[in-house]
Short mmCIF file of C-alpha atoms in Angstrom, two decimals:
data_model
loop_
_atom_site.label_atom_id
_atom_site.label_comp_id
_atom_site.label_asym_id
_atom_site.label_seq_id
_atom_site.Cartn_x
_atom_site.Cartn_y
_atom_site.Cartn_z
CA UNK A 118 -4.76 33.64 -3.94
CA UNK A 119 -4.46 30.96 -1.16
CA UNK A 120 -1.08 30.23 -2.10
CA UNK A 121 1.17 31.80 0.65
CA UNK A 122 3.35 29.59 2.17
CA UNK A 123 2.43 28.29 5.72
CA UNK A 124 5.53 28.11 7.70
CA UNK A 125 6.92 29.05 11.40
CA UNK A 126 7.99 32.51 9.73
CA UNK A 127 4.52 32.97 7.89
CA UNK A 128 2.10 31.29 10.14
CA UNK A 129 -1.54 31.10 9.57
CA UNK A 130 -4.45 30.97 12.15
CA UNK A 131 -7.55 29.09 12.99
CA UNK A 132 -10.23 30.62 14.88
CA UNK A 133 -12.90 28.05 16.41
CA UNK A 134 -16.14 29.57 17.12
CA UNK A 135 -18.34 27.36 19.11
CA UNK A 136 -22.02 27.09 20.37
CA UNK A 137 -22.32 26.83 23.97
CA UNK A 138 -25.99 27.45 24.39
CA UNK A 139 -28.71 25.80 26.41
CA UNK A 140 -30.04 24.17 23.22
CA UNK A 141 -26.71 22.37 23.31
CA UNK A 142 -28.09 19.86 26.03
CA UNK A 143 -30.64 18.48 23.65
CA UNK A 144 -30.14 14.75 22.94
CA UNK A 145 -28.11 13.96 19.60
CA UNK A 146 -27.75 10.47 18.80
CA UNK A 147 -26.24 8.54 21.64
CA UNK A 148 -25.35 11.73 23.57
CA UNK A 149 -26.20 15.59 23.39
CA UNK A 150 -25.31 18.18 21.14
CA UNK A 151 -22.99 19.85 23.44
CA UNK A 152 -20.96 16.54 23.77
CA UNK A 153 -20.89 16.06 19.88
CA UNK A 154 -19.69 19.63 19.55
CA UNK A 155 -16.71 19.08 22.45
CA UNK A 156 -15.91 15.75 20.52
CA UNK A 157 -15.71 17.78 17.08
CA UNK A 158 -13.55 20.35 18.42
CA UNK A 159 -11.23 18.13 20.50
CA UNK A 160 -10.91 15.78 17.34
CA UNK A 161 -10.17 18.96 15.15
CA UNK A 162 -7.56 20.53 17.63
CA UNK A 163 -5.94 16.99 17.75
CA UNK A 164 -5.69 16.85 13.98
CA UNK A 165 -4.15 20.25 13.85
CA UNK A 166 -1.53 19.34 16.42
CA UNK A 167 -0.47 16.16 14.78
CA UNK A 168 -0.18 17.98 11.20
CA UNK A 169 2.29 20.26 13.05
CA UNK A 170 4.18 17.41 15.00
CA UNK A 171 7.73 17.01 14.06
CA UNK A 172 10.50 14.60 15.65
CA UNK A 173 11.79 17.53 17.72
CA UNK A 174 8.38 18.67 18.74
CA UNK A 175 5.62 20.95 17.49
CA UNK A 176 6.38 23.50 14.65
CA UNK A 177 4.25 26.82 15.24
CA UNK A 178 2.76 26.83 11.61
CA UNK A 179 -0.51 28.14 13.30
CA UNK A 180 -2.07 30.32 15.87
CA UNK A 181 -5.58 29.31 17.37
CA UNK A 182 -8.11 31.09 19.15
CA UNK A 183 -11.48 29.49 20.65
CA UNK A 184 -14.63 31.98 21.06
CA UNK A 185 -17.58 30.29 22.75
CA UNK A 186 -20.86 31.88 22.88
CA UNK A 187 -23.99 30.95 25.13
CA UNK A 188 -24.50 32.79 28.41
CA UNK A 189 -21.56 34.89 27.38
CA UNK A 190 -19.18 35.36 24.35
CA UNK A 191 -15.37 35.25 24.63
CA UNK A 192 -12.37 33.08 24.78
CA UNK A 193 -13.33 29.54 25.64
CA UNK A 194 -9.97 28.00 26.61
CA UNK A 195 -9.80 26.08 29.89
CA UNK A 196 -7.02 25.55 32.22
CA UNK A 197 -3.58 27.27 32.01
CA UNK A 198 -4.96 28.95 28.55
CA UNK A 199 -8.08 30.47 29.96
CA UNK A 200 -8.71 33.96 28.90
CA UNK A 201 -6.35 34.05 26.03
CA UNK A 202 -7.59 34.93 22.85
CA UNK A 203 -5.05 33.46 20.38
CA UNK A 204 -2.32 31.11 21.30
CA UNK A 205 0.53 28.97 19.43
CA UNK A 206 -0.29 25.50 18.25
CA UNK A 207 2.44 24.12 20.57
CA UNK A 208 0.60 25.75 23.53
CA UNK A 209 -2.17 23.95 22.61
CA UNK A 210 -0.37 20.67 22.01
CA UNK A 211 1.23 21.06 25.41
CA UNK A 212 -1.89 21.90 27.56
CA UNK A 213 -4.77 19.58 27.12
CA UNK A 214 -6.96 19.43 30.26
CA UNK A 215 -6.67 15.66 30.42
CA UNK A 216 -5.80 12.83 28.21
CA UNK A 217 -8.51 10.01 27.78
CA UNK A 218 -8.13 6.84 26.36
CA UNK A 219 -10.06 5.63 23.43
CA UNK A 220 -10.12 2.87 20.77
CA UNK A 221 -9.20 3.93 17.36
CA UNK A 222 -9.62 1.68 14.20
CA UNK A 223 -6.24 1.49 12.15
CA UNK A 224 -5.16 -0.47 9.18
CA UNK A 225 -3.78 -4.03 9.84
CA UNK A 226 -1.84 -3.85 6.67
CA UNK A 227 -3.83 -6.83 5.36
CA UNK A 228 -6.77 -4.85 4.22
CA UNK A 229 -8.77 -5.01 7.47
CA UNK A 230 -8.86 -2.83 10.56
CA UNK A 231 -7.81 -3.39 14.22
CA UNK A 232 -8.58 -1.57 17.37
CA UNK A 233 -5.90 0.14 18.85
CA UNK A 234 -5.82 1.91 22.30
CA UNK A 235 -4.72 5.83 21.65
CA UNK A 236 -4.72 8.75 23.89
CA UNK A 237 -7.32 11.26 23.25
CA UNK A 238 -6.35 14.69 24.40
CA UNK A 239 -9.35 16.68 25.70
CA UNK A 240 -9.44 20.59 25.56
CA UNK A 241 -13.16 21.21 25.88
CA UNK A 242 -15.79 19.76 28.06
CA UNK A 243 -19.42 19.96 26.90
CA UNK A 244 -20.99 23.07 27.89
CA UNK A 245 -24.51 24.13 27.35
CA UNK A 246 -25.80 27.32 29.05
CA UNK A 247 -27.99 30.40 28.01
CA UNK A 248 -28.95 31.71 24.65
CA UNK A 249 -27.22 31.62 21.17
CA UNK A 250 -25.76 35.09 20.69
CA UNK A 251 -24.42 34.07 17.04
CA UNK A 252 -24.27 37.63 15.52
CA UNK A 253 -22.18 38.77 18.60
CA UNK A 254 -20.04 35.73 18.43
CA UNK A 255 -19.14 36.49 14.66
CA UNK A 256 -18.75 40.23 15.62
CA UNK A 257 -16.14 39.09 18.28
CA UNK A 258 -14.53 36.80 15.50
CA UNK A 259 -14.14 39.83 13.54
CA UNK A 260 -12.50 41.75 16.17
CA UNK A 261 -10.09 39.17 16.93
CA UNK A 262 -9.11 38.28 13.38
CA UNK A 263 -8.68 42.08 12.51
CA UNK A 264 -5.95 42.18 15.11
CA UNK A 265 -4.43 39.19 13.95
CA UNK A 266 -4.48 40.10 10.15
CA UNK A 267 -2.75 43.67 10.98
CA UNK A 268 0.30 41.69 12.37
CA UNK A 269 0.36 38.80 9.58
CA UNK A 270 -0.60 41.07 6.47
CA UNK A 271 1.01 38.71 4.01
CA UNK A 272 0.15 35.35 5.48
CA UNK A 273 -2.16 32.64 4.61
CA UNK A 274 -5.92 34.05 5.68
CA UNK A 275 -7.15 32.85 8.57
CA UNK A 276 -9.50 29.90 8.79
CA UNK A 277 -12.68 29.98 10.91
CA UNK A 278 -14.22 26.85 12.11
CA UNK A 279 -17.91 27.51 13.46
CA UNK A 280 -19.73 24.57 15.25
CA UNK A 281 -23.50 25.10 16.07
CA UNK A 282 -27.00 23.66 16.13
CA UNK A 283 -27.68 26.75 14.02
CA UNK A 284 -30.63 28.58 16.17
CA UNK A 285 -29.18 31.81 16.55
CA UNK A 286 -31.06 34.08 19.34
CA UNK A 287 -29.70 37.55 18.56
CA UNK A 288 -30.86 37.81 14.92
CA UNK A 289 -29.98 36.71 11.53
CA UNK A 290 -26.08 36.32 11.38
CA UNK A 291 -25.95 36.53 7.62
CA UNK A 292 -24.41 40.14 7.61
CA UNK A 293 -21.99 39.35 10.29
CA UNK A 294 -20.73 36.37 8.67
CA UNK A 295 -20.41 38.18 5.43
CA UNK A 296 -18.21 40.93 7.20
CA UNK A 297 -16.25 38.16 8.64
CA UNK A 298 -15.53 36.61 5.33
CA UNK A 299 -14.86 40.15 3.69
CA UNK A 300 -11.64 40.27 6.09
CA UNK A 301 -8.52 39.37 4.10
CA UNK A 302 -4.81 39.45 4.02
CA UNK A 303 -2.76 39.85 0.94
CA UNK A 304 -3.35 36.25 -0.22
CA UNK A 305 -7.02 35.99 0.10
CA UNK A 306 -10.10 36.48 2.28
CA UNK A 307 -10.94 34.71 5.62
CA UNK A 308 -12.30 31.23 5.00
CA UNK A 309 -15.38 30.81 7.00
CA UNK A 310 -16.71 26.85 7.54
CA UNK A 311 -19.76 26.01 9.30
CA UNK A 312 -20.44 22.80 10.75
CA UNK A 313 -24.25 22.21 11.61
CA UNK A 314 -25.02 19.92 14.34
CA UNK A 315 -28.63 19.31 13.30
CA UNK A 316 -31.37 16.77 14.96
CA UNK A 317 -33.76 17.59 12.47
CA UNK A 318 -35.53 14.58 11.23
CA UNK A 319 -34.60 15.10 7.77
CA UNK A 320 -30.93 15.96 8.54
CA UNK A 321 -28.68 13.37 6.64
CA UNK A 322 -24.94 13.67 6.65
CA UNK A 323 -23.75 16.24 4.09
CA UNK A 324 -20.33 17.33 3.21
CA UNK A 325 -19.49 20.25 1.19
CA UNK A 326 -22.56 20.60 -0.93
CA UNK A 327 -22.83 22.65 -4.07
CA UNK A 328 -26.47 23.68 -3.52
CA UNK A 329 -28.84 24.13 -0.82
CA UNK A 330 -31.12 21.60 -2.20
CA UNK A 331 -30.70 18.91 0.32
CA UNK A 332 -30.63 21.21 3.19
CA UNK A 333 -33.10 20.17 6.11
CA UNK A 334 -34.24 23.58 7.38
CA UNK A 335 -33.57 27.35 7.42
CA UNK A 336 -30.81 27.15 10.01
CA UNK A 337 -28.98 24.73 7.74
CA UNK A 338 -29.64 27.36 4.71
CA UNK A 339 -28.14 30.19 6.72
CA UNK A 340 -25.26 28.58 7.69
CA UNK A 341 -24.62 27.07 4.22
CA UNK A 342 -25.23 30.69 2.75
CA UNK A 343 -22.60 32.12 5.31
CA UNK A 344 -19.85 29.59 4.34
CA UNK A 345 -17.08 30.31 2.06
CA UNK A 346 -16.46 28.34 -1.17
CA UNK A 347 -13.68 25.71 -0.90
CA UNK A 348 -10.51 26.75 -2.36
CA UNK A 349 -9.34 24.90 -5.62
CA UNK A 350 -6.51 23.11 -3.46
CA UNK A 351 -9.13 21.84 -0.96
CA UNK A 352 -11.27 20.75 -3.70
CA UNK A 353 -8.35 18.70 -5.20
CA UNK A 354 -7.49 17.33 -1.64
CA UNK A 355 -11.03 16.25 -1.11
CA UNK A 356 -11.49 14.54 -4.47
CA UNK A 357 -7.97 13.04 -4.53
CA UNK A 358 -7.72 11.82 -0.94
CA UNK A 359 -11.31 11.87 0.56
CA UNK A 360 -13.01 10.65 -3.02
CA UNK A 361 -15.63 13.26 -2.36
CA UNK A 362 -16.07 14.23 -6.09
CA UNK A 363 -16.68 17.85 -5.43
CA UNK A 364 -16.93 20.56 -7.94
CA UNK A 365 -15.93 24.44 -8.05
CA UNK A 366 -19.25 25.50 -6.15
CA UNK A 367 -18.54 23.34 -3.24
CA UNK A 368 -19.21 25.10 0.04
CA UNK A 369 -17.19 24.99 3.48
CA UNK A 370 -20.38 23.58 5.10
CA UNK A 371 -20.96 20.31 6.47
CA UNK A 372 -24.10 18.82 8.33
CA UNK A 373 -23.57 16.27 11.30
CA UNK A 374 -20.13 15.56 9.41
CA UNK A 375 -16.38 15.84 9.97
CA UNK A 376 -14.57 19.01 8.85
CA UNK A 377 -11.09 17.32 9.46
CA UNK A 378 -10.71 17.72 5.63
CA UNK A 379 -10.20 21.48 6.28
CA UNK A 380 -7.19 20.95 8.35
CA UNK A 381 -5.83 18.32 6.30
CA UNK A 382 -6.08 20.33 2.95
CA UNK A 383 -4.08 23.35 4.16
CA UNK A 384 -0.54 22.89 2.64
CA UNK A 385 2.53 22.80 5.10
CA UNK A 386 4.45 20.29 2.77
CA UNK A 387 4.35 16.91 1.36
CA UNK A 388 1.44 14.92 2.84
CA UNK A 389 1.40 11.49 1.31
CA UNK A 390 -1.56 9.96 -0.11
CA UNK A 391 -1.04 6.86 2.00
CA UNK A 392 -0.79 8.83 5.32
CA UNK A 393 -4.44 8.56 7.04
CA UNK B 8 34.33 2.99 -17.10
CA UNK B 9 33.96 4.58 -13.93
CA UNK B 10 31.27 7.21 -12.34
CA UNK B 11 32.18 10.63 -10.95
CA UNK B 12 29.72 11.91 -8.74
CA UNK B 13 28.84 14.85 -6.73
CA UNK B 14 26.07 15.95 -4.53
CA UNK B 15 24.57 19.26 -3.49
CA UNK B 16 21.79 19.80 -0.74
CA UNK B 17 20.17 22.64 0.98
CA UNK B 18 17.08 22.69 3.45
CA UNK B 19 14.08 24.61 2.93
CA UNK B 20 14.62 28.30 3.39
CA UNK B 21 13.63 29.32 6.93
CA UNK B 22 14.68 25.86 8.19
CA UNK B 23 17.75 24.88 9.99
CA UNK B 24 20.52 22.43 8.50
CA UNK B 25 19.42 19.71 11.05
CA UNK B 26 15.82 20.01 9.72
CA UNK B 27 16.68 18.98 6.16
CA UNK B 28 14.53 15.85 5.53
CA UNK B 29 16.05 14.55 2.02
CA UNK B 30 18.75 12.02 1.91
CA UNK B 31 21.42 10.81 -0.55
CA UNK B 32 23.89 7.81 -0.59
CA UNK B 33 26.04 6.18 -2.89
CA UNK B 34 28.31 2.80 -2.82
CA UNK B 35 30.62 0.65 -4.95
CA UNK B 36 31.00 -2.92 -4.77
CA UNK B 37 33.02 -5.25 -6.60
CA UNK B 38 31.44 -8.81 -7.22
CA UNK B 39 33.47 -11.40 -9.11
CA UNK B 40 34.38 -9.37 -12.28
CA UNK B 41 31.35 -6.80 -12.17
CA UNK B 42 31.74 -3.46 -10.53
CA UNK B 43 28.51 -2.49 -8.97
CA UNK B 44 27.80 1.14 -8.31
CA UNK B 45 24.54 2.28 -6.75
CA UNK B 46 23.05 5.94 -6.12
CA UNK B 47 19.94 6.84 -4.22
CA UNK B 48 18.35 9.84 -3.23
CA UNK B 49 15.05 10.02 -0.99
CA UNK B 50 12.71 12.82 0.33
CA UNK B 51 11.28 12.38 3.55
CA UNK B 52 7.58 13.75 3.78
CA UNK B 53 7.20 16.91 5.83
CA UNK B 54 3.97 15.97 7.22
CA UNK B 55 5.50 12.78 9.00
CA UNK B 56 7.92 12.86 11.91
CA UNK B 57 11.45 11.21 11.89
CA UNK B 58 11.18 11.42 8.25
CA UNK B 59 14.94 12.27 7.85
CA UNK B 60 15.75 9.09 9.57
CA UNK B 61 13.54 7.17 7.39
CA UNK B 62 15.12 8.87 4.10
CA UNK B 63 18.37 7.89 5.15
CA UNK B 64 17.60 4.23 5.90
CA UNK B 65 16.04 3.89 2.50
CA UNK B 66 18.71 5.63 0.48
CA UNK B 67 21.51 3.78 2.16
CA UNK B 68 19.27 0.31 2.26
CA UNK B 69 19.37 0.78 -1.65
CA UNK B 70 22.98 1.40 -1.95
CA UNK B 71 23.75 -1.71 0.31
CA UNK B 72 21.69 -3.70 -2.28
CA UNK B 73 18.87 -4.40 0.29
CA UNK B 74 16.25 -3.85 -2.62
CA UNK B 75 17.71 -6.49 -4.97
CA UNK B 76 15.26 -9.23 -6.32
CA UNK B 77 12.61 -9.14 -3.54
CA UNK B 78 9.28 -7.18 -3.71
CA UNK B 79 9.64 -3.85 -2.36
CA UNK B 80 7.25 -4.02 0.79
CA UNK B 81 9.62 -6.90 1.82
CA UNK B 82 12.97 -5.41 1.58
CA UNK B 83 11.33 -2.64 3.51
CA UNK B 84 10.50 -4.55 6.42
CA UNK B 85 13.93 -4.79 8.23
CA UNK B 86 14.53 -1.10 7.58
CA UNK B 87 11.08 -0.22 9.39
CA UNK B 88 12.35 -2.20 12.29
CA UNK B 89 15.80 -0.34 12.25
CA UNK B 90 13.57 2.98 12.23
CA UNK B 91 11.71 1.98 15.36
CA UNK B 92 14.54 0.76 17.27
CA UNK B 93 16.57 3.92 16.84
CA UNK B 94 13.55 5.99 17.92
CA UNK B 95 13.14 3.77 20.90
CA UNK B 96 16.59 3.82 21.64
CA UNK B 97 16.39 7.52 22.55
CA UNK B 98 14.82 6.32 25.68
CA UNK B 99 12.80 9.59 26.37
CA UNK B 100 9.08 9.36 27.05
CA UNK B 101 7.39 11.04 24.06
CA UNK B 102 4.27 13.40 24.48
CA UNK B 103 0.87 12.28 23.21
CA UNK B 104 1.18 13.95 19.90
CA UNK B 105 4.59 12.33 19.17
CA UNK B 106 3.26 8.84 19.88
CA UNK B 107 0.27 9.35 17.59
CA UNK B 108 2.60 10.57 14.89
CA UNK B 109 4.97 7.67 15.38
CA UNK B 110 1.97 5.25 14.99
CA UNK B 111 1.19 6.44 11.54
CA UNK B 112 5.02 6.05 10.67
CA UNK B 113 7.38 7.96 8.42
CA UNK B 114 7.18 8.52 4.85
CA UNK B 115 9.68 9.06 2.15
CA UNK B 116 10.14 8.82 -1.52
CA UNK B 117 13.00 6.64 -3.07
CA UNK B 118 14.89 7.15 -6.48
CA UNK B 119 17.70 4.64 -6.89
CA UNK B 120 19.74 3.51 -9.91
CA UNK B 121 22.33 0.52 -10.17
CA UNK B 122 25.08 0.57 -12.58
CA UNK B 123 26.73 -2.90 -13.67
CA UNK B 124 30.17 -2.53 -15.31
CA UNK B 125 32.61 -5.24 -16.30
CA UNK B 126 35.83 -4.92 -18.04
CA UNK B 127 34.37 -6.14 -21.27
CA UNK B 128 31.75 -3.36 -21.65
CA UNK B 129 34.12 -1.10 -23.00
CA UNK B 130 32.37 2.39 -23.52
CA UNK B 131 28.95 1.11 -22.16
CA UNK B 132 27.18 0.17 -19.00
CA UNK B 133 23.97 -1.49 -18.17
CA UNK B 134 21.85 0.14 -15.59
CA UNK B 135 18.42 -0.39 -13.74
CA UNK B 136 16.53 1.79 -11.55
CA UNK B 137 13.58 2.14 -9.17
CA UNK B 138 11.41 4.81 -8.02
CA UNK B 139 8.56 5.65 -5.70
CA UNK B 140 7.09 8.97 -5.43
CA UNK B 141 8.20 12.08 -7.02
CA UNK B 142 12.08 12.09 -6.85
CA UNK B 143 13.28 11.95 -10.21
CA UNK B 144 16.41 11.14 -12.51
CA UNK B 145 17.35 12.38 -15.84
CA UNK B 146 19.59 10.82 -18.26
CA UNK B 147 21.62 13.36 -20.04
CA UNK B 148 23.55 13.21 -23.26
CA UNK B 149 25.34 16.30 -24.74
CA UNK B 150 22.84 19.07 -23.82
CA UNK B 151 19.73 17.22 -23.88
CA UNK B 152 17.64 15.05 -21.50
CA UNK B 153 17.41 11.68 -23.37
CA UNK B 154 15.21 10.06 -20.82
CA UNK B 155 13.41 11.13 -17.43
CA UNK B 156 12.15 9.02 -14.61
CA UNK B 157 9.48 8.42 -13.28
CA UNK B 158 8.02 11.65 -14.20
CA UNK B 159 8.59 13.78 -17.17
CA UNK B 160 6.57 17.19 -17.27
CA UNK B 161 6.17 19.64 -14.35
CA UNK B 162 2.49 18.92 -14.14
CA UNK B 163 2.93 15.44 -13.03
CA UNK B 164 4.24 16.88 -9.57
CA UNK B 165 1.43 16.49 -7.12
CA UNK B 166 1.22 17.29 -3.38
CA UNK B 167 0.00 13.80 -2.49
CA UNK B 168 2.36 10.92 -4.04
CA UNK B 169 1.99 7.48 -2.43
CA UNK B 170 5.19 6.97 -0.56
CA UNK B 171 7.24 4.29 1.15
CA UNK B 172 6.16 4.14 4.87
CA UNK B 173 8.13 2.78 7.89
CA UNK B 174 4.82 1.17 8.86
CA UNK B 175 3.86 -1.71 6.74
CA UNK B 176 0.23 -1.18 7.42
CA UNK B 177 0.41 1.63 5.18
CA UNK B 178 2.46 -0.08 2.49
CA UNK B 179 -0.40 -2.30 1.20
CA UNK B 180 -0.70 -0.46 -2.23
CA UNK B 181 2.75 0.03 -2.68
CA UNK B 182 3.25 -2.59 -5.25
CA UNK B 183 1.37 -0.80 -7.72
CA UNK B 184 3.31 2.72 -7.10
CA UNK B 185 6.83 1.22 -7.77
CA UNK B 186 8.18 2.20 -11.05
CA UNK B 187 11.09 0.39 -12.71
CA UNK B 188 13.41 1.39 -15.52
CA UNK B 189 16.64 -0.31 -17.27
CA UNK B 190 18.89 0.59 -20.09
CA UNK B 191 22.35 1.11 -21.28
CA UNK B 192 24.53 4.18 -20.85
CA UNK B 193 27.51 5.33 -22.70
CA UNK B 194 30.86 6.97 -21.44
CA UNK B 195 30.25 10.69 -21.61
CA UNK B 196 26.58 10.46 -20.36
CA UNK B 197 25.52 11.96 -17.28
CA UNK B 198 22.56 11.07 -14.66
CA UNK B 199 20.99 13.72 -12.48
CA UNK B 200 18.81 12.70 -9.45
CA UNK B 201 16.75 15.27 -8.04
CA UNK B 202 14.19 15.78 -5.12
CA UNK B 203 10.71 16.65 -6.39
CA UNK B 204 11.06 20.51 -6.00
CA UNK B 205 14.25 20.95 -7.92
CA UNK B 206 13.16 18.25 -10.43
CA UNK B 207 9.93 20.07 -11.42
CA UNK B 208 11.77 23.49 -11.30
CA UNK B 209 14.29 21.82 -13.74
CA UNK B 210 11.68 20.27 -16.17
CA UNK B 211 9.98 24.05 -16.14
CA UNK B 212 13.31 25.44 -17.13
CA UNK B 213 14.35 22.96 -19.67
CA UNK B 214 10.99 23.64 -21.28
CA UNK B 215 11.41 27.36 -21.13
CA UNK B 216 15.09 27.37 -22.44
CA UNK B 217 16.90 24.04 -22.84
CA UNK B 218 20.37 25.43 -23.15
CA UNK B 219 20.27 27.56 -20.42
CA UNK B 220 18.76 25.05 -17.97
CA UNK B 221 21.57 22.42 -18.85
CA UNK B 222 24.19 25.16 -18.22
CA UNK B 223 22.64 26.05 -14.97
CA UNK B 224 23.24 22.33 -13.84
CA UNK B 225 26.37 21.66 -15.59
CA UNK B 226 28.19 24.75 -14.59
CA UNK B 227 27.87 24.06 -10.70
CA UNK B 228 31.26 23.74 -9.22
CA UNK B 229 30.70 24.21 -5.64
CA UNK B 230 28.20 24.07 -2.79
CA UNK B 231 28.46 28.16 -2.97
CA UNK B 232 27.34 28.06 -6.71
CA UNK B 233 24.50 25.43 -5.91
CA UNK B 234 23.31 27.90 -2.90
CA UNK B 235 23.35 30.72 -5.12
CA UNK B 236 21.34 29.11 -7.74
CA UNK B 237 18.73 27.93 -5.36
CA UNK B 238 18.56 31.09 -3.87
CA UNK B 239 17.94 33.02 -6.96
CA UNK B 240 15.49 30.39 -8.29
CA UNK B 241 13.38 30.19 -5.15
CA UNK B 242 12.28 33.97 -6.00
CA UNK B 243 10.95 32.80 -9.25
CA UNK B 244 10.12 29.07 -10.24
CA UNK B 245 11.52 27.06 -7.54
CA UNK B 246 8.96 26.10 -4.79
CA UNK B 247 10.65 26.57 -1.17
CA UNK B 248 11.33 22.87 -0.10
CA UNK B 249 14.50 20.62 0.74
CA UNK B 250 16.60 20.36 -2.63
CA UNK B 251 18.87 17.44 -3.36
CA UNK B 252 20.86 17.15 -6.52
CA UNK B 253 23.27 14.03 -6.98
CA UNK B 254 25.09 14.41 -10.46
CA UNK B 255 26.73 11.55 -11.94
CA UNK B 256 29.05 11.39 -14.85
CA UNK B 257 30.15 8.35 -16.78
CA UNK B 258 33.59 8.58 -17.72
CA UNK B 259 36.09 6.13 -19.83
CA UNK B 260 38.97 4.34 -17.88
CA UNK B 261 39.57 3.22 -14.43
#
């Protein structure tokens, strides 16, 4: 399981499910939850694109969809991709809505870090409007992925990255998450990852926990329980490359932390240990 | 003594020939009374870009003697500049993702071996070798591997080796990951250099059935033979990756 080759002829799929509800306008750190969410998804998309970038351009190892939920539930791409459910990673690469400039810390070769000005592509601006129909969002994800799986039965199963502050307004999303995870290709079940943006006073940063013990509230617990266990390969990458010391029970859940690992830990070929 | 060599290479199934990112090189120099023969293979990492160019620069750099004597990260520095020049020389404006990827640099393994032979040596030749990453060489005598370098079991092949980067900032830890090997070889010995997928497959096959594994490599006479072997074994034990085999044979006489 989870061993199908990811290549242009056997692509895999990423589906982002993003909370765009009114509560996302709440302050979070120096900005708002909505800004944190758009930052997180822009960073994840950027990572995904760069992973597939080769000298001749982008190799279409992945198809990507984004479902937003708030005032409505549906495809959330902007610009020329607006309204599309699923697009190739090269279309994502070529169609950011803008390119910001940001400072990035890079190694200086002498053990230190220096600031470097890099282009930061933006696909998503912060949105915060309406309720939090998480159940409906999961049902929509189910529909989109059922369609994809029927076309790519033998491929590496889709990865769902769900980013939210966790407060569902249309009921407990547990059964919907379970149904989504139950979808499968010949190579394994859909992998659901939940990224919880929480402003709970007791919410410390948490990555891929093995138990619910350190979770701050019931929203976190629902998202933790709904998340898939990490695959053995992901656990190996997390431990070897990210020094995370995870064991078999680690769940695809993070609290106020980065999910980049999930993207880096899908095997499309040799990734050197010293490539950061 | 002289060295006969042949090289076989194939890209990953599903990729075009120009998407092959391994490299191999050889050279012969006569220095005073010593004949120096160098052979190298390199495997550009698939998650980096312009890795084929980098693998080629490393393999040819080794064969031109650029790695003699100096610490590896210093020898690599002029090659990094050459890599950068070649990319900048294309003159085209790169999209944002290509710029970002370029700043990380390209990554590649390297396995190189140098034989030094003089007229007095007769039936033996001294050799020394270096390796970074999981490209391997096997010292073969008769129908046995008498040494395997730098890896010797299939379990040791991982997806995340430390590799040589075209960006010096990524080579900080490189020193601890350079393996060195030296010894003496006899006339009749063979050396097989293989990039990771093939080396891992060969070690597995060797453990499974030594004589048939040896025969599979020994009996390769043409590109078609190699093509056939790779195609068959990709259905079984061979991981779908670029594959390179450099087969050397030490032969008596000039």
